[in-house]
Every structure is written in structure tokens, then in C-alpha cells.
Tab-separated table of C-alpha atoms and ligand atoms in Angstrom:
chain	number	residue	atom	x	y	z
V	9	MET	CA	21.304	27.554	0.816
V	10	GLN	CA	21.352	23.640	0.373
V	11	PRO	CA	18.672	22.278	-2.247
V	12	ILE	CA	15.964	20.731	-0.592
V	13	SER	CA	15.010	16.928	-1.063
V	14	PRO	CA	11.656	16.391	0.735
V	15	GLU	CA	11.902	12.725	0.138
V	16	HIS	CA	14.528	12.286	3.164
V	17	VAL	CA	12.279	13.613	5.724
V	18	PRO	CA	9.270	11.087	6.597
V	19	LYS	CA	5.947	11.757	6.876
V	20	ILE	CA	4.954	13.015	10.280
V	21	LEU	CA	1.547	11.927	12.061
V	22	SER	CA	-0.417	15.116	13.410
V	23	PRO	CA	-0.253	15.542	17.365
V	24	ARG	CA	-4.426	14.745	17.086
V	25	LEU	CA	-3.602	11.593	15.025
V	26	ARG	CA	-1.114	10.839	17.542
V	27	LEU	CA	-3.320	10.921	20.452
V	28	LEU	CA	-5.895	8.753	18.583
V	29	PHE	CA	-3.584	6.155	17.565
V	30	GLY	CA	-2.033	6.623	21.075
V	31	SER	CA	-5.179	5.990	22.801
V	32	LEU	CA	-6.268	3.152	20.495
V	33	ILE	CA	-2.733	1.185	21.227
V	34	VAL	CA	-3.121	1.752	25.122
V	35	LEU	CA	-6.552	0.325	24.850
V	36	LEU	CA	-5.273	-2.657	23.341
V	37	PRO	CA	-3.098	-4.244	26.406
V	38	LEU	CA	-5.940	-2.774	28.830
V	39	ILE	CA	-8.378	-5.309	26.772
V	40	VAL	CA	-6.002	-7.983	26.827
V	41	ILE	CA	-5.456	-7.613	30.937
V	42	ALA	CA	-9.130	-7.468	31.405
V	43	GLY	CA	-9.798	-10.746	29.320
V	44	ALA	CA	-6.933	-12.001	31.254
V	45	ILE	CA	-8.358	-11.097	34.568
V	46	SER	CA	-11.981	-12.565	33.756
V	47	ILE	CA	-10.080	-16.132	33.138
V	48	PRO	CA	-10.011	-17.191	36.668
V	49	PHE	CA	-13.473	-16.420	37.260
V	50	ASN	CA	-14.779	-17.988	33.695
V	51	PHE	CA	-12.608	-20.911	33.992
V	52	GLU	CA	-12.202	-22.178	37.511
V	53	SER	CA	-9.397	-24.374	38.446
V	54	SER	CA	-10.226	-27.553	40.225
V	55	SER	CA	-8.600	-26.278	43.558
V	56	ILE	CA	-10.991	-23.409	43.565
V	57	LEU	CA	-13.850	-25.602	44.453
V	58	TYR	CA	-12.478	-26.383	48.079
V	59	LYS	CA	-12.121	-22.973	48.837
V	60	PHE	CA	-14.332	-20.647	50.801
V	61	GLY	CA	-14.706	-16.982	52.043
V	62	LEU	CA	-11.048	-15.336	52.307
V	63	ASP	CA	-9.027	-18.099	51.026
V	64	ARG	CA	-11.243	-18.325	47.773
V	65	GLN	CA	-10.604	-14.613	47.474
V	66	LEU	CA	-6.985	-14.757	48.232
V	67	LEU	CA	-6.408	-17.605	45.703
V	68	LEU	CA	-8.322	-15.816	43.052
V	69	ALA	CA	-6.582	-12.604	43.768
V	70	GLY	CA	-3.193	-14.785	43.109
V	71	GLN	CA	-4.078	-16.229	40.219
V	72	VAL	CA	-5.292	-12.794	38.641
V	73	MET	CA	-2.011	-11.170	39.496
V	74	GLY	CA	-0.109	-13.889	38.014
V	75	LEU	CA	-1.899	-13.812	35.041
V	76	VAL	CA	-1.666	-9.856	34.757
V	77	ALA	CA	2.104	-10.435	35.351
V	78	GLY	CA	2.036	-12.665	32.291
V	79	CYS	CA	0.577	-10.020	30.091
V	80	LEU	CA	2.851	-7.213	31.323
V	81	LEU	CA	5.410	-10.022	30.541
V	82	LEU	CA	3.931	-10.195	26.563
V	83	LEU	CA	3.789	-6.069	26.676
V	84	GLN	CA	7.450	-5.441	28.097
V	85	ILE	CA	8.683	-7.528	24.978
V	86	THR	CA	6.626	-5.432	22.523
V	87	LEU	CA	7.962	-2.189	24.506
V	88	GLY	CA	11.524	-3.041	24.048
V	89	ALA	CA	11.229	-4.407	20.510
V	90	ARG	CA	11.843	-0.870	18.769
V	91	LEU	CA	8.712	-1.411	16.810
V	92	LYS	CA	8.649	1.716	14.071
V	93	CYS	CA	4.751	1.576	14.543
V	94	LEU	CA	4.840	2.338	18.546
V	95	ASP	CA	7.823	4.989	17.791
V	96	ARG	CA	6.180	7.189	15.622
V	97	VAL	CA	3.312	7.515	18.217
V	98	PHE	CA	5.104	7.416	21.608
V	99	GLY	CA	8.864	7.758	20.777
V	100	LEU	CA	11.172	4.899	21.821
V	101	ASN	CA	12.437	6.886	24.620
V	102	ARG	CA	9.360	6.994	26.302
V	103	LEU	CA	8.591	3.131	25.191
V	104	PHE	CA	12.018	2.490	26.947
V	105	LYS	CA	10.780	4.775	29.960
V	106	TYR	CA	7.627	2.576	30.547
V	107	HIS	CA	9.568	-0.722	29.688
V	108	ARG	CA	11.585	-0.044	32.885
V	109	PHE	CA	8.527	1.263	34.916
V	110	ASN	CA	6.601	-1.964	33.962
V	111	GLY	CA	9.664	-3.990	34.636
V	112	PHE	CA	9.155	-3.156	38.689
V	113	ILE	CA	5.175	-3.811	38.255
V	114	ILE	CA	5.725	-7.251	36.762
V	115	ALA	CA	8.312	-8.170	39.794
V	116	GLY	CA	5.911	-6.839	42.426
V	117	LEU	CA	3.013	-9.021	41.012
V	118	VAL	CA	5.094	-11.920	40.624
V	119	ILE	CA	6.151	-11.518	44.568
V	120	ILE	CA	2.718	-11.068	45.370
V	121	HIS	CA	1.150	-13.718	43.483
V	122	PRO	CA	2.449	-16.955	45.323
V	123	ILE	CA	2.527	-15.496	48.684
V	124	ALA	CA	-1.741	-14.861	48.282
V	125	ILE	CA	-1.735	-18.466	46.734
V	126	PHE	CA	0.471	-19.575	49.736
V	127	ILE	CA	-1.695	-18.229	52.633
V	128	SER	CA	-5.089	-19.590	50.964
V	129	ASP	CA	-3.547	-22.770	50.695
V	130	ASP	CA	-1.885	-22.755	54.313
V	131	ARG	CA	1.290	-23.429	52.877
V	132	ILE	CA	4.738	-21.921	53.195
V	133	PHE	CA	7.003	-24.313	51.373
V	134	ILE	CA	6.729	-26.403	48.401
V	135	PRO	CA	7.264	-30.061	49.052
V	136	LEU	CA	10.159	-31.435	46.760
V	137	GLN	CA	8.690	-33.767	44.933
V	138	TRP	CA	8.587	-33.871	41.131
V	139	ARG	CA	4.954	-33.277	40.792
V	140	TYR	CA	5.545	-29.812	41.805
V	141	TRP	CA	7.825	-28.884	38.887
V	142	PRO	CA	5.489	-26.028	37.608
V	143	GLU	CA	5.442	-24.554	40.937
V	144	PHE	CA	9.245	-24.620	40.844
V	145	VAL	CA	9.198	-23.009	37.164
V	146	GLY	CA	7.292	-20.295	38.926
V	147	LEU	CA	9.661	-19.890	41.527
V	148	PHE	CA	12.594	-19.790	39.091
V	149	LEU	CA	10.657	-17.203	37.046
V	150	MET	CA	10.425	-15.221	40.171
V	151	VAL	CA	13.752	-15.239	40.934
V	152	LEU	CA	14.871	-14.735	37.303
V	153	ILE	CA	12.558	-11.753	36.921
V	154	GLY	CA	13.710	-10.128	40.436
V	155	LEU	CA	17.577	-10.401	38.887
V	156	MET	CA	16.589	-8.788	35.555
V	157	VAL	CA	15.010	-5.677	37.239
V	158	ILE	CA	17.900	-5.368	39.718
V	159	THR	CA	20.662	-5.571	37.346
V	160	SER	CA	18.541	-3.368	34.861
V	161	HIS	CA	17.854	-0.578	37.190
V	162	TRP	CA	20.999	-0.900	39.396
V	163	ARG	CA	23.274	-1.728	36.279
V	164	ILE	CA	25.845	0.838	36.628
V	165	GLY	CA	25.876	0.646	40.617
V	166	LEU	CA	26.727	-3.277	39.937
V	167	ARG	CA	29.355	-2.345	37.624
V	168	LEU	CA	28.164	-4.183	34.625
V	169	ALA	CA	29.555	-3.062	31.348
V	170	PHE	CA	26.193	-2.392	29.106
V	171	HIS	CA	27.749	-4.751	26.342
V	172	ARG	CA	27.856	-7.649	28.703
V	173	TRP	CA	24.565	-6.673	30.450
V	174	TRP	CA	22.571	-6.515	27.314
V	175	PRO	CA	22.822	-10.175	25.743
V	176	ILE	CA	22.104	-11.533	29.472
V	177	HIS	CA	19.336	-9.379	29.524
V	178	ARG	CA	17.926	-10.256	25.963
V	179	ALA	CA	18.359	-14.376	26.829
V	180	ALA	CA	16.848	-13.771	30.219
V	181	ALA	CA	13.661	-12.296	28.644
V	182	ILE	CA	13.400	-15.380	26.039
V	183	LEU	CA	14.033	-17.658	29.375
V	184	ALA	CA	11.241	-15.719	31.137
V	185	VAL	CA	8.982	-15.973	28.668
V	186	PHE	CA	9.265	-19.940	27.913
V	187	ALA	CA	9.287	-20.253	32.264
V	188	PHE	CA	6.045	-18.281	32.117
V	189	GLY	CA	4.589	-20.274	29.241
V	190	PHE	CA	5.497	-23.750	31.186
V	191	HIS	CA	4.308	-22.468	34.278
V	192	VAL	CA	0.858	-21.277	33.274
V	193	LEU	CA	-0.240	-24.287	31.202
V	194	SER	CA	0.582	-26.874	34.042
V	195	VAL	CA	0.313	-25.210	37.160
V	196	ASN	CA	-3.348	-26.055	37.337
V	197	ASP	CA	-6.246	-27.068	34.979
V	198	THR	CA	-7.581	-23.704	34.089
V	199	PHE	CA	-5.471	-23.834	31.104
V	200	GLU	CA	-6.315	-27.368	30.411
V	201	GLN	CA	-9.865	-25.937	28.951
V	202	LYS	CA	-9.744	-25.201	25.579
V	203	LEU	CA	-10.390	-21.216	25.209
V	204	PRO	CA	-8.017	-20.510	27.818
V	205	ARG	CA	-5.222	-22.972	26.366
V	206	ILE	CA	-5.506	-21.386	22.759
V	207	LEU	CA	-5.236	-17.923	24.311
V	208	ALA	CA	-2.112	-18.458	26.245
V	209	ILE	CA	-0.453	-20.318	23.412
V	210	GLY	CA	-1.109	-17.496	21.095
V	211	ALA	CA	0.255	-15.304	23.286
V	212	LEU	CA	3.008	-17.134	23.347
V	213	VAL	CA	3.416	-17.827	19.872
V	214	LEU	CA	3.232	-13.950	19.245
V	215	CYS	CA	6.263	-13.436	21.740
V	216	GLY	CA	7.923	-16.174	19.711
V	217	LEU	CA	7.393	-13.942	16.532
V	218	ILE	CA	8.554	-10.716	18.017
V	219	PHE	CA	11.638	-12.109	19.411
V	220	LEU	CA	12.172	-13.748	15.472
V	221	TRP	CA	11.726	-10.518	14.218
V	222	ILE	CA	14.279	-8.979	16.478
V	223	ARG	CA	16.798	-11.510	15.972
V	224	THR	CA	16.180	-10.950	12.302
V	225	ARG	CA	16.788	-7.332	12.539
V	226	ARG	CA	20.221	-7.454	11.638
V	227	LEU	CA	19.437	-9.348	8.101
V	228	ARG	CA	16.909	-6.860	7.206
V	229	ASN	CA	19.131	-3.990	8.416
V	230	LYS	CA	21.569	-5.149	5.649
V	231	ARG	CA	19.504	-3.391	3.385
V	232	LYS	CA	20.337	-0.203	5.019
V	233	SER	CA	24.196	-0.623	4.255
V	234	PHE	CA	26.435	2.267	4.358
V	235	ARG	CA	29.997	2.829	4.309
V	236	VAL	CA	32.504	4.688	6.167
V	237	ALA	CA	33.437	8.163	4.164
V	238	ALA	CA	35.425	10.223	6.830
V	239	VAL	CA	36.278	10.194	10.601
V	240	GLU	CA	37.091	13.769	11.181
V	241	PRO	CA	37.743	15.408	14.704
V	242	ALA	CA	35.129	17.345	16.191
V	243	GLY	CA	36.843	18.810	19.019
V	244	ALA	CA	38.434	17.547	22.346
V	245	ASP	CA	37.377	14.005	22.890
V	246	ALA	CA	34.975	14.112	20.123
V	247	LEU	CA	34.897	13.025	16.423
V	248	CYS	CA	32.568	13.300	13.528
V	249	LEU	CA	31.545	9.914	11.571
V	250	LYS	CA	30.516	10.565	8.019
V	251	ILE	CA	28.732	7.590	6.518
V	252	VAL	CA	27.275	7.565	2.838
V	253	SER	CA	25.077	5.036	0.953
V	254	ASP	CA	25.714	2.437	-1.507
V	255	VAL	CA	22.210	2.349	-2.430
V	256	HIS	CA	20.393	5.411	-4.379
V	257	HIS	CA	18.081	6.226	-1.467
V	258	MET	CA	19.021	7.879	2.226
V	259	PRO	CA	16.734	6.815	5.035
V	260	ALA	CA	14.205	9.388	5.939
V	261	TYR	CA	14.799	10.984	9.119
V	262	LEU	CA	13.439	14.115	10.847
V	263	PRO	CA	16.241	16.317	12.401
V	264	GLY	CA	16.915	15.353	16.027
V	265	GLN	CA	16.246	11.598	15.806
V	266	PHE	CA	18.871	9.192	16.492
V	267	SER	CA	19.563	5.497	14.926
V	268	PHE	CA	21.660	2.633	16.359
V	269	ILE	CA	24.518	1.746	14.283
V	270	THR	CA	26.207	-1.253	14.102
V	271	LEU	CA	30.123	-1.253	12.306
V	272	THR	CA	31.599	-4.247	10.615
V	273	SER	CA	35.340	-3.402	11.140
V	274	THR	CA	38.262	-5.409	12.199
V	275	ARG	CA	39.108	-2.315	13.941
V	276	VAL	CA	36.011	-1.572	16.159
V	277	SER	CA	33.843	-4.347	18.277
V	278	SER	CA	30.630	-4.795	16.546
V	279	GLU	CA	28.344	-3.877	19.121
V	280	GLU	CA	25.290	-1.568	18.479
V	281	HIS	CA	25.161	1.671	19.876
V	282	PRO	CA	22.629	4.669	19.909
V	283	PHE	CA	23.508	7.950	18.214
V	284	THR	CA	22.030	10.928	17.247
V	285	ILE	CA	21.909	11.859	13.400
V	286	ALA	CA	23.362	15.408	13.721
V	287	SER	CA	23.296	15.740	9.753
V	288	SER	CA	20.282	17.468	8.017
V	289	PRO	CA	18.021	15.466	6.329
V	290	THR	CA	17.785	18.104	3.560
V	291	GLY	CA	21.141	19.188	3.802
V	292	SER	CA	23.768	16.516	3.240
V	293	ALA	CA	24.436	13.399	0.814
V	294	GLY	CA	25.276	10.969	3.908
V	295	LEU	CA	24.385	10.579	7.585
V	296	GLU	CA	26.837	12.289	10.260
V	297	PHE	CA	27.315	11.208	13.800
V	298	VAL	CA	29.197	13.583	16.360
V	299	VAL	CA	30.217	11.637	18.829
V	300	ARG	CA	32.172	11.853	22.266
V	301	THR	CA	34.559	9.440	22.261
V	302	THR	CA	35.754	8.761	25.984
V	303	GLY	CA	33.826	5.241	26.408
V	304	ASP	CA	35.219	1.863	25.796
V	305	TRP	CA	33.664	1.058	22.429
V	306	THR	CA	33.500	4.923	21.074
V	307	GLY	CA	37.371	5.089	21.840
V	308	GLN	CA	37.623	2.895	19.371
V	309	LEU	CA	35.970	4.587	16.905
V	310	LYS	CA	39.272	6.582	15.609
V	311	ASN	CA	40.705	3.454	14.038
V	312	LEU	CA	37.884	3.302	11.480
V	313	GLN	CA	38.677	3.398	7.967
V	314	PRO	CA	37.015	4.727	4.886
V	315	GLN	CA	35.048	1.528	3.206
V	316	ASP	CA	34.296	0.051	6.524
V	317	ARG	CA	30.776	-0.737	6.600
V	318	VAL	CA	27.971	0.453	8.943
V	319	PHE	CA	24.480	-0.869	9.494
V	320	ILE	CA	21.842	1.523	10.608
V	321	ASP	CA	18.584	0.847	12.439
V	322	GLY	CA	16.287	3.695	12.681
V	323	PRO	CA	15.708	6.380	12.898
V	324	PHE	CA	13.792	6.482	16.113
V	325	GLY	CA	12.498	9.583	18.395
V	326	LEU	CA	10.219	12.375	18.429
V	327	PHE	CA	12.752	14.969	19.538
V	328	SER	CA	12.477	17.202	16.934
V	329	HIS	CA	11.058	20.683	15.925
V	330	LEU	CA	9.134	19.594	12.898
V	331	LEU	CA	6.727	18.044	14.882
V	332	LEU	CA	5.442	21.345	16.021
V	333	SER	CA	4.100	24.427	14.430
V	334	GLU	CA	6.428	26.145	12.121
V	335	GLN	CA	6.223	29.405	13.989
V	336	LYS	CA	6.678	28.258	17.286
V	337	GLU	CA	9.460	30.019	19.177
V	338	ILE	CA	12.199	27.535	20.575
V	339	ILE	CA	14.610	27.156	23.650
V	340	MET	CA	17.308	24.286	23.251
V	341	ILE	CA	19.260	23.812	26.707
V	342	ALA	CA	22.030	21.192	25.777
V	343	GLY	CA	24.759	19.529	28.159
V	344	GLY	CA	27.945	18.489	26.455
V	345	ILE	CA	27.528	16.131	23.548
V	346	GLY	CA	23.517	16.436	24.082
V	347	VAL	CA	23.930	19.192	21.645
V	348	THR	CA	23.842	16.735	18.654
V	349	PRO	CA	19.819	16.887	18.307
V	350	MET	CA	20.129	20.451	18.726
V	351	LEU	CA	23.031	20.792	15.996
V	352	SER	CA	21.053	18.601	13.472
V	353	MET	CA	17.928	21.211	14.185
V	354	LEU	CA	19.732	24.073	13.405
V	355	ARG	CA	21.421	22.688	10.409
V	356	TYR	CA	17.992	21.909	8.968
V	357	MET	CA	16.571	25.375	9.996
V	358	ALA	CA	19.462	26.871	8.345
V	359	ASP	CA	18.555	24.547	5.102
V	360	HIS	CA	15.136	26.449	5.145
V	361	ASN	CA	16.141	29.996	5.976
V	362	ASP	CA	14.024	29.721	8.844
V	363	GLN	CA	14.461	33.051	10.892
V	364	ARG	CA	12.318	32.607	14.244
V	365	LYS	CA	13.433	33.278	17.866
V	366	ILE	CA	15.706	30.378	19.069
V	367	THR	CA	17.678	30.468	22.095
V	368	LEU	CA	20.466	27.804	22.896
V	369	ILE	CA	21.815	27.489	26.198
V	370	TRP	CA	24.798	25.221	25.932
V	371	SER	CA	26.438	24.281	28.921
V	372	ASN	CA	30.148	22.811	28.459
V	373	GLN	CA	33.016	21.985	31.398
V	374	THR	CA	35.616	24.050	29.181
V	375	PRO	CA	35.986	25.742	26.041
V	376	ASN	CA	37.626	22.734	24.580
V	377	ASN	CA	34.498	20.485	25.336
V	378	ILE	CA	32.586	22.609	22.740
V	379	ILE	CA	32.021	20.300	19.618
V	380	LEU	CA	32.358	22.188	15.947
V	381	PRO	CA	32.719	25.687	17.608
V	382	HIS	CA	33.259	27.117	14.072
V	383	GLU	CA	30.241	25.613	12.687
V	384	PHE	CA	27.856	26.877	15.513
V	385	LYS	CA	29.266	30.375	14.866
V	386	ASN	CA	28.532	29.929	11.401
V	387	LEU	CA	24.909	28.612	12.150
V	388	ALA	CA	24.362	31.842	14.176
V	389	GLY	CA	25.358	34.153	11.147
V	390	LEU	CA	22.684	32.382	8.820
V	391	LEU	CA	20.079	32.065	11.790
V	392	LYS	CA	18.920	35.545	12.397
V	393	GLY	CA	16.712	34.752	15.337
V	394	LEU	CA	19.503	32.344	16.843
V	395	ARG	CA	21.101	33.389	20.069
V	396	ILE	CA	23.768	30.956	21.439
V	397	VAL	CA	24.614	31.527	25.000
V	398	HIS	CA	27.762	29.326	26.367
V	399	VAL	CA	27.703	28.252	29.904
V	400	LEU	CA	30.976	26.839	31.260
V	401	THR	CA	31.257	24.777	34.417
V	402	ARG	CA	35.081	24.147	34.948
V	403	ALA	CA	36.768	27.304	33.637
V	404	PRO	CA	36.995	30.243	36.244
V	405	GLU	CA	39.639	31.713	34.153
V	406	CYS	CA	37.365	32.391	30.788
V	407	SER	CA	34.846	35.197	30.756
V	408	GLY	CA	31.097	34.661	30.319
V	409	GLU	CA	28.561	32.437	32.031
V	410	GLN	CA	29.856	30.277	34.654
V	411	GLY	CA	28.379	27.352	36.605
V	412	HIS	CA	25.235	25.265	36.627
V	413	LEU	CA	22.168	26.000	35.157
V	414	ASP	CA	20.451	26.793	38.349
V	415	ARG	CA	17.124	28.518	38.595
V	416	PRO	CA	18.586	32.209	38.867
V	417	LYS	CA	20.473	31.790	35.751
V	418	LEU	CA	17.923	29.944	33.811
V	419	LYS	CA	15.432	33.216	34.923
V	420	ARG	CA	17.864	35.863	33.438
V	421	LEU	CA	19.163	33.906	30.347
V	422	LEU	CA	15.263	33.408	29.204
V	423	SER	CA	13.800	36.602	30.609
V	424	ASN	CA	13.108	37.473	27.051
V	425	CYS	CA	11.625	34.388	26.034
V	426	SER	CA	8.115	33.478	25.731
V	427	ARG	CA	6.764	30.945	28.603
V	428	SER	CA	5.066	29.114	25.625
V	429	SER	CA	8.120	28.182	23.741
V	430	ALA	CA	8.778	24.956	22.709
V	431	VAL	CA	12.054	23.683	24.783
V	432	PHE	CA	13.932	20.937	24.081
V	433	VAL	CA	16.471	19.638	26.774
V	434	CYS	CA	19.466	17.054	26.110
V	435	GLY	CA	22.211	16.267	28.327
V	436	PRO	CA	23.385	14.097	31.496
V	437	ALA	CA	20.074	12.877	33.281
V	438	GLN	CA	21.176	14.894	36.236
V	439	MET	CA	21.062	18.336	34.614
V	440	MET	CA	18.103	17.181	32.569
V	441	GLN	CA	15.842	16.502	35.523
V	442	ASP	CA	16.781	19.936	37.497
V	443	VAL	CA	16.530	22.067	34.307
V	444	TYR	CA	12.788	20.441	33.741
V	445	SER	CA	11.729	21.458	37.228
V	446	ARG	CA	13.209	24.667	37.351
V	447	LEU	CA	11.608	25.473	33.712
V	448	VAL	CA	8.456	24.346	35.139
V	449	SER	CA	9.149	26.470	38.261
V	450	LEU	CA	9.583	29.609	35.627
V	451	GLY	CA	6.300	29.178	34.321
V	452	PHE	CA	7.397	27.106	31.146
V	453	GLN	CA	4.536	24.600	30.098
V	454	ARG	CA	5.312	20.901	30.894
V	455	GLN	CA	3.926	19.652	27.658
V	456	MET	CA	6.096	22.087	25.554
V	457	ILE	CA	9.487	20.789	27.577
V	458	PHE	CA	10.993	18.126	25.398
V	459	MET	CA	13.758	15.872	26.716
V	460	GLU	CA	16.186	13.284	25.328
V	461	ARG	CA	18.070	10.983	27.299
V	462	PHE	CA	21.421	9.727	26.258
V	463	SER	CA	20.896	6.566	28.299
V	464	LEU	CA	18.478	3.585	27.356
N	8	FAD	C1	19.143	8.257	22.014
N	8	FAD	C2	20.290	8.389	22.165
N	8	FAD	C3	21.041	9.084	21.287
N	8	FAD	C4	22.490	9.685	21.525
N	8	FAD	N1	23.368	10.253	20.880
N	8	FAD	C5	24.552	10.537	20.858
N	8	FAD	C6	25.385	11.565	20.483
N	8	FAD	O1	24.928	11.772	19.132
N	8	FAD	N2	26.710	11.725	20.693
N	8	FAD	C7	27.068	10.712	21.610
N	8	FAD	O2	28.445	11.123	21.992
N	8	FAD	N3	26.657	10.144	22.541
N	8	FAD	C8	25.357	9.728	22.043
N	8	FAD	N4	24.643	8.938	23.047
N	8	FAD	C9	25.405	8.148	24.070
N	8	FAD	C10	26.096	6.996	23.085
N	8	FAD	O3	25.176	6.174	22.754
N	8	FAD	C11	26.749	6.191	24.130
N	8	FAD	O4	27.717	7.360	24.957
N	8	FAD	C12	27.549	5.233	23.846
N	8	FAD	O5	26.630	4.368	23.309
N	8	FAD	C13	28.809	4.733	24.775
N	8	FAD	O6	29.506	3.861	24.520
N	8	FAD	P1	30.684	3.158	25.000
N	8	FAD	O7	30.633	1.756	25.236
N	8	FAD	O8	32.006	3.898	24.420
N	8	FAD	O9	30.791	3.930	26.545
N	8	FAD	P2	31.021	3.547	28.019
N	8	FAD	O10	31.490	4.296	28.763
N	8	FAD	O11	31.316	2.327	28.185
N	8	FAD	O12	29.216	3.460	28.393
N	8	FAD	C14	28.957	4.840	28.766
N	8	FAD	C15	27.348	4.411	29.334
N	8	FAD	O13	26.584	4.488	27.747
N	8	FAD	C16	25.628	3.825	27.574
N	8	FAD	N5	26.118	2.363	26.775
N	8	FAD	C17	27.129	1.885	26.715
N	8	FAD	N6	26.850	0.967	25.373
N	8	FAD	C18	25.808	0.990	25.047
N	8	FAD	C19	24.655	0.461	23.782
N	8	FAD	N7	25.505	-0.521	23.174
N	8	FAD	N8	23.685	0.806	23.700
N	8	FAD	C20	23.100	2.041	24.587
N	8	FAD	N9	23.639	2.384	25.581
N	8	FAD	C21	25.013	2.528	25.630
N	8	FAD	C22	25.512	2.967	28.975
N	8	FAD	O14	24.504	3.674	29.556
N	8	FAD	C23	26.799	3.012	29.574
N	8	FAD	O15	26.803	2.848	30.916
N	8	FAD	C24	23.056	8.623	22.645
N	8	FAD	C25	22.532	7.926	23.313
N	8	FAD	C26	21.080	7.674	23.112
N	8	FAD	C27	20.441	6.559	23.972
């Protein structure tokens, strides 16, 4: 058994503390939104003085929606900023999910906001006059947000490569905050009054600070500098990237967590990509990533040379068995390269001689796609409670389990597993969705099914 170095595993928040911090954190934006909603009522604009009845209500509703959209824009930047304090409570995957959902709400609000105001004003068009520039900035913002949501949600359908879309999305977010600031501070006289103006400028300064924090991340990560120790084959179209640190301490991480890595090599472009740390925090001297090399960027990794530098931003995520009780029975369901978080957890369990019952159902297209087959065999020998079931989807000539993980197959394979087991699922998006609904229909508890998306 490997020596255990506890300093490599970070302190974990108990579920109770996570719930407490989570509730407090959720309360904060709700308070800000409630404050923003009260502004048009407490600091009326002069335009409202000439409005009565339905027109007045519509104008107020329009103003409220604009302000709520502004607050959600601030929240949106916070959600996308990879703040460690939020990750430890919610997990980055979940934060990015809210980020996507929040984008739709903002888009909806910025569309309804001018419609309500125009109807209350009996207007259809904005006259092409200089004095209406704040309204035109608002119109620009509406189009910008619409484009951001469309290109984010339908990026793959629009054939936009991630490395091209991502910098544009980030620049558009900065532009959106500026446009919102100009619009809200000049579109009516509410924000000429002292308190609303101070609050709006304060929120914009906060956004600026978050942007600054994001932009300086690479500088800060220079402290977490690693170098490539080895690049080894890990199966067909997969390799194992081993990196070591020049500084004394390794970053603490939970088995199953992931990091963003950036390489500074003349042979690989310096994009930032997320990968699970496949090593165990107690078992190895460096960090190890197992990467499927079929993409544009991952395909370049074979060109890496020992000594090339690597920067790490992370670890992130809550996809780890260490967040559960030590006795909990575990089921792992992986699709292809989605097995990497499971590998890290199993390696950690082997380091700790963990003998609990674990079932790993691992779906691959063909036997060639199985990464590190010898190591998994080895782990099955070390972990007495581990049962590994290989399922192949495109190898009818092979013996063993065949086809997709449909309900009858899952029911049969999990027949002797407790329905209160913790289930970790990671793989292609569609497979994860299908497996989730099948697990629920088989009686597994929703709150005990943990999913890790391999796309942001
Ligand atoms: C939390 C997490 C953990 C992951 N762990 C692993 C792992 O252990 N092993 C592994 O092989 N893969 C892992 N991935 C997937 C891996 O990040 C992508 O496959 C890789 O970034 C694709 O790069 P590419 O340009 O070569 O591929 P492409 O074929 O060009 O892109 C395929 C898809 O990958 C995603 N992608 C591309 N570039 C980026 C980027 N810079 N940042 C984020 N997503 C991007 C996009 O959704 C894109 O559509 C993980 C992803 C996430 C989110």
C-alpha cells in the first residue's frame, strides 16, 4: 500500500455546512434582487409622474424587469468566474448549469423590458435622434445578450469551435456589463438620485473586480507551475499525461475532482482545457490526467516533451466519494473516457484498503477503447468489494455484456445492489440523461445520483 499523505486531501465541508452556506449564498442575490425591485417604487423617474392606471403598471413592470436582468447579469458573471468558495458549496458543474439557465432568464427579461415600456409609452420605434442614445445602447445590449445565448446554447449546431467561441463570449460579457452600466445610469433620472447611483456604480465596480480577478488568473496560477514528466499511451486514442511540481507542495484535491490545464509548449497551443485528475491524492508524487486524444487540441498532446510547462487552475468539483459516509455502497457507471473520475476514486480506495462493495459498470464501444485495462484488473484484485462489468456497444464478436445501458440491462446488472447506494455517473451527455432516468425508475434515490458532465 502507498504511504498516505493527508495534506494532499483538502478539508471537506460537511453536507450540513454546505446546506447552510448554500442557503446563505442563495439568499444574497435574492436580497439584491428584492432591493433592485424596490428602486422604481422608492425612487420614481419623472416619466412615471405622467402615467396612470395600466400604463403606470406596465412602465413599473418594465423598469423592474430591466433591473432584475441587470442583477442577474452580475450573478451571471459571478457564476462563471470559477470562484473556489462557490465551487466548494455547489460544485462548478452545477454553477455552470445555473449559468446556462440564467442566460435564458436574462434574455427573456431584456426582451420583455422594452416591450412593456414601449406599450406604456404608446411607442413602437425609437426616433433616430442623438438624445435617445441610452435607448439605443439598451437595444444593442438586447441583441448582444440574444446572440450570446444563441451561440452558447447552440454552439455545436452552429459549428463554432470552443476555442473560437470562448474568447468572444468572454469579451461580449465585458461589453454587456459596460452597455448595461451606460444604459441604466442614463436612460432615466432614477439613477441620478444619490442612493440608486451609488448602488449601480458599486455593482459595476464589483463586476470590474471580478473581471480583473479572472484576467489575472493565469498570473496567479504561475505559482502552481508544473512540468511534464511523461506522456504515455493509455489505450487506443488515449494517453496518460504525468506532471510533477517544482515546488515542494502538491495541490490538495479530492479523488474525482478536475482541473483546468494550460500548456506552454511550442508544440501545443496554449488553450485552457478541463481534465479530471485521474491520480489519487495519496498515491502519487505528481498529477496524472488520462486524455482521449481524438479532438483538435487533445490530438496535439502526443507532441509534448518532458520539461514542457503546465499551469493548473483547480481543483474543482464535488464528484467524489469522500463527500459521503465511509460505509456507503458505491455504484459507478461510466461511458468511455468518463471513467477517469472513477479511476481516481478507485486508486484512492486501493491506497486506503477500502473493502466496501463497489460496482463499476463501464461502457465502451470496443475492447480497444478500454483505457488502462491492466490497471483496472489490478484494482479489482486489490479492492475485494469491487466488481467491474464491461459493456461493449460495437463489438458483437466479443463475449460478455453487449449494447446500450437500457433499463432491463441496468436492472439485471444492479439486481444485488442496495437502492440506497451512491451512484456516480459520467459519460456522454445523452447516456447520462438516459441512465439517470432509468436509475430513478429502478428505485435509486435521486439525491444519491451524482453526475459529472465532461462539457462546460
Ligand atoms: C469537468 C471535466 C472533466 C473532464 N475530464 C476529462 C478527462 O479526464 N479525460 C478526457 O479525455 N476528457 C475530459 N474532459 C473533456 C475534455 O475537456 C475535452 O474533451 C477537451 O477539452 C476537448 O478538447 P479538443 O479541442 O481536443 O476537442 P474538440 O473535438 O475540438 O472539442 C470537443 C468538445 O470539447 C469541449 N471543449 C473543447 N475545448 C474546450 C475547452 N478549452 N474547455 C472546455 N471544453 C472544451 C467542447 O464541448 C467541444 O465541443 C473533461 C471535461 C470536463 C468539463
